[in-house]
Protein backbone atom coordinates (compact mmCIF):
# COMPACT_ATOMS: atom_id res chain seq x y z
CA GLY A 1 -3.63 175.16 149.06
CA PRO A 2 -5.53 176.21 152.26
CA GLY A 3 -2.59 177.99 153.90
CA ALA A 4 -1.75 180.24 150.51
CA LEU A 5 -5.04 181.34 150.74
CA PHE A 6 -4.30 182.10 155.67
CA TRP A 7 -1.40 183.80 154.76
CA MET A 8 -2.64 186.15 151.69
CA TRP A 9 -5.48 186.86 153.97
CA VAL A 10 -2.66 187.48 156.40
CA THR A 11 -0.37 189.49 153.89
CA GLY A 12 -3.36 191.89 152.84
CA LEU A 13 -4.78 192.57 157.22
CA LEU A 14 -1.18 194.03 157.43
CA GLY A 15 -1.33 195.60 154.38
CA MET A 16 -4.15 197.19 155.23
CA ALA A 17 -2.54 197.93 158.74
CA THR A 18 -0.12 200.37 157.50
CA LYS A 19 -1.48 201.95 154.52
CA TYR A 20 -4.15 203.33 156.52
CA ALA A 21 -1.54 203.83 159.51
CA GLU A 22 0.50 206.22 156.70
CA ALA A 23 -2.64 207.06 155.34
CA LEU A 24 -3.64 208.86 159.33
CA LEU A 25 -0.11 209.31 160.24
CA SER A 26 0.10 211.63 156.60
CA VAL A 27 -2.83 213.68 158.11
CA ARG A 28 -2.08 214.90 161.20
CA PHE A 29 1.58 215.53 160.16
CA ARG A 30 0.77 217.13 157.08
CA VAL A 31 1.77 220.70 156.22
CA THR A 32 -0.57 223.51 154.35
CA ASP A 33 2.10 226.36 152.10
CA GLU A 34 1.03 230.11 151.06
CA ASP A 35 -0.67 228.96 148.50
CA GLY A 36 -2.60 226.56 150.56
CA LYS A 37 -1.24 223.58 148.85
CA MET A 38 -1.32 220.90 151.31
CA SER A 39 1.77 218.50 151.22
CA GLY A 40 1.84 215.32 153.70
CA GLY A 41 3.05 211.45 153.54
CA PRO A 42 6.25 209.50 155.19
CA MET A 43 8.94 213.04 154.91
CA TYR A 44 6.33 215.30 156.64
CA PHE A 45 5.19 212.40 159.13
CA LEU A 46 9.64 210.83 159.89
CA SER A 47 10.29 214.92 160.38
CA ARG A 48 7.37 216.56 162.22
CA GLY A 49 5.75 213.48 164.27
CA ILE A 50 9.44 211.79 165.80
CA THR A 51 11.46 214.33 167.49
CA ALA A 52 13.88 213.04 169.67
CA ARG A 53 17.23 214.32 168.67
CA GLY A 54 17.04 215.58 165.28
CA LEU A 55 15.92 210.98 164.16
CA GLY A 56 13.05 211.98 162.36
CA ARG A 57 14.98 214.03 160.20
CA GLY A 58 16.70 210.97 159.28
CA LEU A 59 14.41 208.85 158.74
CA GLY A 60 12.86 211.41 157.02
CA ALA A 61 16.18 211.44 154.69
CA ALA A 62 16.83 207.92 155.22
CA PHE A 63 13.58 206.76 153.58
CA ALA A 64 14.31 209.83 150.25
CA LEU A 65 17.70 207.49 149.69
CA PHE A 66 15.94 204.46 149.96
CA ALA A 67 13.25 205.43 147.76
CA ALA A 68 15.72 206.84 145.75
CA ILE A 69 17.74 203.10 145.40
CA ALA A 70 14.37 201.31 144.98
CA ALA A 71 13.35 203.05 142.14
CA PHE A 72 16.71 202.69 140.44
CA LEU A 73 16.83 198.85 141.04
CA ILE A 74 13.23 198.17 140.14
CA GLY A 75 14.21 200.83 136.27
CA GLY A 76 17.37 198.46 136.52
CA VAL A 77 15.81 195.55 136.86
CA LEU A 78 13.20 196.29 134.26
CA ALA A 79 15.77 197.71 131.32
CA PHE A 80 18.41 194.99 132.47
CA ASP A 81 20.13 193.06 128.87
CA PRO A 82 21.72 190.07 129.60
CA GLU A 83 23.99 191.03 126.04
CA ARG A 84 24.76 194.50 127.27
CA LEU A 85 26.65 193.23 130.46
CA ALA A 86 27.84 190.97 128.44
CA SER A 87 29.80 193.34 125.94
CA ASN A 88 30.19 196.16 128.44
CA VAL A 89 32.13 194.05 131.05
CA ALA A 90 34.29 191.82 128.04
CA ARG A 91 35.29 195.88 126.83
CA GLY A 92 36.73 196.74 130.08
CA GLY A 93 38.44 199.68 131.22
CA SER A 94 40.22 201.98 133.30
CA MET A 95 38.90 204.35 135.57
CA PRO A 96 40.89 207.40 137.21
CA PHE A 97 41.21 207.10 141.00
CA TRP A 98 40.67 210.31 141.91
CA ALA A 99 36.33 209.19 139.49
CA LEU A 100 36.89 206.24 141.89
CA PHE A 101 37.42 208.46 145.12
CA ALA A 102 34.24 210.24 144.38
CA ILE A 103 31.73 207.70 144.21
CA PHE A 104 33.46 206.53 147.75
CA PHE A 105 33.66 209.09 149.38
CA PRO A 106 29.51 209.74 150.24
CA ALA A 107 29.44 206.63 151.59
CA VAL A 108 32.06 206.89 153.87
CA THR A 109 31.19 210.43 154.25
CA GLY A 110 26.93 208.75 155.40
CA PHE A 111 29.53 206.43 158.26
CA THR A 112 31.35 209.11 160.25
CA GLN A 113 27.69 211.13 160.93
CA GLY A 114 26.05 207.63 161.84
CA ILE A 115 29.16 207.61 164.16
CA SER A 116 28.71 210.86 164.97
CA MET A 117 25.54 210.54 166.71
CA SER A 118 26.33 207.49 168.96
CA GLY A 119 26.62 209.75 172.39
CA ASP A 120 22.23 208.74 171.60
CA LEU A 121 23.04 204.80 172.17
CA LYS A 122 22.71 202.59 175.72
CA ASP A 123 25.52 200.59 174.62
CA ALA A 124 27.80 202.84 171.93
CA GLY A 125 30.55 199.79 172.66
CA LYS A 126 27.61 196.90 171.22
CA SER A 127 26.41 199.44 167.92
CA LEU A 128 28.92 200.88 166.63
CA PRO A 129 30.97 197.91 165.62
CA LEU A 130 28.20 196.14 164.12
CA GLY A 131 26.55 199.68 162.56
CA THR A 132 29.64 199.99 160.88
CA PHE A 133 30.14 196.08 159.81
CA LEU A 134 26.01 196.15 158.60
CA ALA A 135 26.90 200.00 156.59
CA VAL A 136 29.99 198.50 155.32
CA GLY A 137 28.06 195.16 154.27
CA ILE A 138 24.65 196.93 152.66
CA SER A 139 26.94 199.48 150.62
CA ILE A 140 29.16 197.17 149.65
CA VAL A 141 25.74 195.34 147.99
CA VAL A 142 24.66 198.63 146.47
CA TYR A 143 27.38 199.33 145.12
CA PHE A 144 27.43 196.25 142.83
CA LEU A 145 24.64 195.53 142.18
CA SER A 146 23.91 199.08 140.80
CA ALA A 147 27.60 198.03 139.28
CA VAL A 148 25.59 194.97 137.79
CA ILE A 149 22.62 196.36 136.42
CA PHE A 150 24.33 199.66 135.44
CA SER A 151 26.62 197.43 132.96
CA ALA A 152 23.01 195.55 131.97
CA ALA A 153 21.75 198.95 131.39
CA LEU A 154 23.25 201.30 129.30
CA PRO A 155 25.98 201.26 126.52
CA GLN A 156 29.83 202.00 128.12
CA SER A 157 29.94 205.04 126.18
CA VAL A 158 26.96 206.95 128.33
CA LEU A 159 28.58 204.91 131.28
CA ARG A 160 32.24 207.18 131.28
CA GLY A 161 29.97 210.79 129.23
CA ASP A 162 26.92 210.83 131.37
CA TYR A 163 26.56 211.82 134.87
CA THR A 164 23.18 211.51 135.34
CA ALA A 165 22.59 208.58 134.00
CA MET A 166 20.79 206.51 137.05
CA ASN A 167 18.19 209.51 135.79
CA ARG A 168 17.57 207.52 133.08
CA VAL A 169 17.71 204.24 134.49
CA ALA A 170 15.55 204.93 137.78
CA VAL A 171 11.63 204.40 137.06
CA PHE A 172 10.99 207.23 138.73
CA GLY A 173 14.05 209.93 137.51
CA PHE A 174 13.09 212.75 139.99
CA LEU A 175 13.81 210.16 142.89
CA ILE A 176 17.60 209.14 142.74
CA THR A 177 18.02 214.01 142.45
CA ALA A 178 15.86 213.41 146.11
CA GLY A 179 17.72 210.69 147.16
CA VAL A 180 21.12 213.62 146.11
CA ILE A 181 19.79 215.64 148.04
CA ALA A 182 18.47 213.56 150.63
CA ALA A 183 22.61 212.34 151.17
CA THR A 184 23.94 215.05 150.81
CA LEU A 185 21.62 216.94 152.97
CA SER A 186 21.82 213.88 155.48
CA SER A 187 25.61 214.41 156.08
CA ALA A 188 25.46 217.80 156.97
CA MET A 189 23.32 217.91 160.01
CA ALA A 190 26.10 216.03 161.90
């Protein structure tokens, strides 16, 4: 009806405004390398445009990480096979403690990096618990979705032996590598 048409217009206008702002900032903060090749985009204008105490670098790394997660989730939804999921879950299996620790450890280092930046908060006593609970909750959701999508997209033999299996599932595999690098660097900046 007419209400749907109105909201389509509003959505279109917001999308165009967002795209215009992104293009403008990408041109404003682009970089030119030695060969004359220009590069720009969200990672560049976040890291070069926002200079307050390294916030821009953190946001740029977060953008790469979220792009990697989105690429994986989209690819996983496209490759989702309910029969394979049922087969993988029915087989079960166990994992050694150190393998599970290796999966959980990066999340913990991310939490500690966020906590180490608490001096920049106005009300750390209120923001730290909220941020910690949100980080844990979001991590649980992402890990759970990843497990379900992995189980539905790839056979168990691949999941047990191929440590780059996430690149197979993702729409753009290179974004997974970029996300891993961004997560590693953002943890190292703390």
